Structure formats: structure tokens, C-alpha cells
Amino acid sequence: MAGALAGCGAKVAILDMNEEAGKALIERMGERGKQIFFFKFNALDRESVAQTAQDVIKSMGKLDCLINGAGGNKPQATTSAD
């Protein structure tokens, strides 16, 4: 998804705990990778999510779209009413 969006001219932020894997993904994108930016964060840590949201907006400006792929099938990644 990141490569397709970047190929269409979108600036893309990739957020993940694994910085090495995130940066490797950007590198594999070649020219399209110039439109993709990595931010390290932990989707299970509320403070990390809030801080990274601020960092992304500060670095990239306003956000037009969010594609949330965090968690997958991990029960720990679900949210509650709180």
C-alpha cells in the first residue's frame, strides 16, 4: 500500500516498532521511497501513539488519510470503550 500511494504522489508515513524493517521497506521502494517516512512507535502504548501522531503532523503537515494495519490478529491490539 505504501509503495502504491507513494507512486501516486502521496507522502506516506510508516509507523512501526521495528525501525530496521521499516527503513528496509522504504529502501526497497527505490524512487518511490523518497515519499515515504518512517516513525518508530508502539501501537500498544497510548503515550507512544499520541507522541508519534504529533511527530507525524509536525514533520509532514496535515493528514488526509489513515490506513491502520496495526495489531493484525493479536488480542492485545484490540481497544476497549475506554
PDB file of C-alpha atoms in Angstrom:
ATOM      1  CA  MET A   1       0.000   0.000   0.000  1.00  0.00           C
ATOM      2  CA  ALA A   2       2.783   2.418   0.907  1.00  0.00           C
ATOM      3  CA  GLY A   3       4.510   1.946  -2.444  1.00  0.00           C
ATOM      4  CA  ALA A   4       1.295   2.355  -4.428  1.00  0.00           C
ATOM      5  CA  LEU A   5       0.328   5.530  -2.583  1.00  0.00           C
ATOM      6  CA  ALA A   6       3.818   6.992  -2.896  1.00  0.00           C
ATOM      7  CA  GLY A   7       3.807   6.063  -6.583  1.00  0.00           C
ATOM      8  CA  CYS A   8       0.682   8.196  -6.960  1.00  0.00           C
ATOM      9  CA  GLY A   9       2.486  11.156  -5.372  1.00  0.00           C
ATOM     10  CA  ALA A  10       1.277  10.825  -1.787  1.00  0.00           C
ATOM     11  CA  LYS A  11       3.576  11.413   1.157  1.00  0.00           C
ATOM     12  CA  VAL A  12       3.386   8.288   3.303  1.00  0.00           C
ATOM     13  CA  ALA A  13       4.250   7.743   6.955  1.00  0.00           C
ATOM     14  CA  ILE A  14       5.060   4.211   8.059  1.00  0.00           C
ATOM     15  CA  LEU A  15       4.804   3.633  11.803  1.00  0.00           C
ATOM     16  CA  ASP A  16       6.216   0.500  13.401  1.00  0.00           C
ATOM     17  CA  MET A  17       8.150  -0.788  16.407  1.00  0.00           C
ATOM     18  CA  ASN A  18      10.773  -2.355  14.158  1.00  0.00           C
ATOM     19  CA  GLU A  19      12.848   0.528  12.831  1.00  0.00           C
ATOM     20  CA  GLU A  20      15.166  -1.723  10.834  1.00  0.00           C
ATOM     21  CA  ALA A  21      12.281  -3.370   8.959  1.00  0.00           C
ATOM     22  CA  GLY A  22      10.559  -0.047   8.322  1.00  0.00           C
ATOM     23  CA  LYS A  23      13.652   1.570   6.887  1.00  0.00           C
ATOM     24  CA  ALA A  24      14.391  -1.543   4.806  1.00  0.00           C
ATOM     25  CA  LEU A  25      10.896  -1.313   3.311  1.00  0.00           C
ATOM     26  CA  ILE A  26      11.493   2.301   2.331  1.00  0.00           C
ATOM     27  CA  GLU A  27      14.832   1.392   0.772  1.00  0.00           C
ATOM     28  CA  ARG A  28      13.212  -1.386  -1.290  1.00  0.00           C
ATOM     29  CA  MET A  29      10.771   1.162  -2.716  1.00  0.00           C
ATOM     30  CA  GLY A  30      13.583   2.839  -4.648  1.00  0.00           C
ATOM     31  CA  GLU A  31      12.476   6.173  -6.117  1.00  0.00           C
ATOM     32  CA  ARG A  32       9.039   5.908  -4.504  1.00  0.00           C
ATOM     33  CA  GLY A  33      10.770   5.678  -1.115  1.00  0.00           C
ATOM     34  CA  LYS A  34      11.557   9.392  -1.260  1.00  0.00           C
ATOM     35  CA  GLN A  35       7.862   9.992  -0.465  1.00  0.00           C
ATOM     36  CA  ILE A  36       7.826   7.548   2.473  1.00  0.00           C
ATOM     37  CA  PHE A  37       8.883   8.452   6.000  1.00  0.00           C
ATOM     38  CA  PHE A  38       9.412   6.156   8.979  1.00  0.00           C
ATOM     39  CA  PHE A  39       8.364   6.819  12.569  1.00  0.00           C
ATOM     40  CA  LYS A  40       9.114   4.332  15.337  1.00  0.00           C
ATOM     41  CA  PHE A  41       6.209   3.755  17.708  1.00  0.00           C
ATOM     42  CA  ASN A  42       4.381   1.199  19.818  1.00  0.00           C
ATOM     43  CA  ALA A  43       0.690   0.795  18.979  1.00  0.00           C
ATOM     44  CA  LEU A  44       0.054  -0.765  22.401  1.00  0.00           C
ATOM     45  CA  ASP A  45       1.405   2.267  24.286  1.00  0.00           C
ATOM     46  CA  ARG A  46      -1.020   5.210  24.483  1.00  0.00           C
ATOM     47  CA  GLU A  47       1.771   7.757  25.087  1.00  0.00           C
ATOM     48  CA  SER A  48       3.740   6.456  22.108  1.00  0.00           C
ATOM     49  CA  VAL A  49       0.679   6.746  19.869  1.00  0.00           C
ATOM     50  CA  ALA A  50      -0.043  10.323  20.995  1.00  0.00           C
ATOM     51  CA  GLN A  51       3.592  11.441  20.662  1.00  0.00           C
ATOM     52  CA  THR A  52       4.041   9.831  17.257  1.00  0.00           C
ATOM     53  CA  ALA A  53       0.832  11.442  15.986  1.00  0.00           C
ATOM     54  CA  GLN A  54       2.277  14.831  16.958  1.00  0.00           C
ATOM     55  CA  ASP A  55       5.627  13.969  15.346  1.00  0.00           C
ATOM     56  CA  VAL A  56       3.997  12.924  12.065  1.00  0.00           C
ATOM     57  CA  ILE A  57       1.900  16.084  11.846  1.00  0.00           C
ATOM     58  CA  LYS A  58       4.901  18.254  12.747  1.00  0.00           C
ATOM     59  CA  SER A  59       7.050  16.577  10.071  1.00  0.00           C
ATOM     60  CA  MET A  60       4.511  16.098   7.306  1.00  0.00           C
ATOM     61  CA  GLY A  61       1.722  18.607   7.892  1.00  0.00           C
ATOM     62  CA  LYS A  62      -1.950  17.743   7.929  1.00  0.00           C
ATOM     63  CA  LEU A  63      -3.097  14.178   7.371  1.00  0.00           C
ATOM     64  CA  ASP A  64      -5.536  13.287   4.618  1.00  0.00           C
ATOM     65  CA  CYS A  65      -5.847   9.542   5.136  1.00  0.00           C
ATOM     66  CA  LEU A  66      -5.092   6.850   7.714  1.00  0.00           C
ATOM     67  CA  ILE A  67      -4.727   3.172   6.959  1.00  0.00           C
ATOM     68  CA  ASN A  68      -4.422   1.281  10.231  1.00  0.00           C
ATOM     69  CA  GLY A  69      -2.820  -2.115   9.881  1.00  0.00           C
ATOM     70  CA  ALA A  70      -1.589  -2.342  13.478  1.00  0.00           C
ATOM     71  CA  GLY A  71      -2.229  -5.436  15.509  1.00  0.00           C
ATOM     72  CA  GLY A  72      -3.422  -7.940  13.000  1.00  0.00           C
ATOM     73  CA  ASN A  73      -4.922 -10.821  14.942  1.00  0.00           C
ATOM     74  CA  LYS A  74      -3.305 -10.019  18.285  1.00  0.00           C
ATOM     75  CA  PRO A  75      -5.878  -9.839  21.120  1.00  0.00           C
ATOM     76  CA  GLN A  76      -3.652  -7.253  22.844  1.00  0.00           C
ATOM     77  CA  ALA A  77      -4.183  -4.884  19.927  1.00  0.00           C
ATOM     78  CA  THR A  78      -7.928  -4.509  20.425  1.00  0.00           C
ATOM     79  CA  THR A  79      -9.376  -1.438  22.042  1.00  0.00           C
ATOM     80  CA  SER A  80     -11.974  -1.040  24.737  1.00  0.00           C
ATOM     81  CA  ALA A  81     -14.580   1.644  25.315  1.00  0.00           C
ATOM     82  CA  ASP A  82     -12.005   3.449  27.472  1.00  0.00           C
TER      83      ASP A  82
END
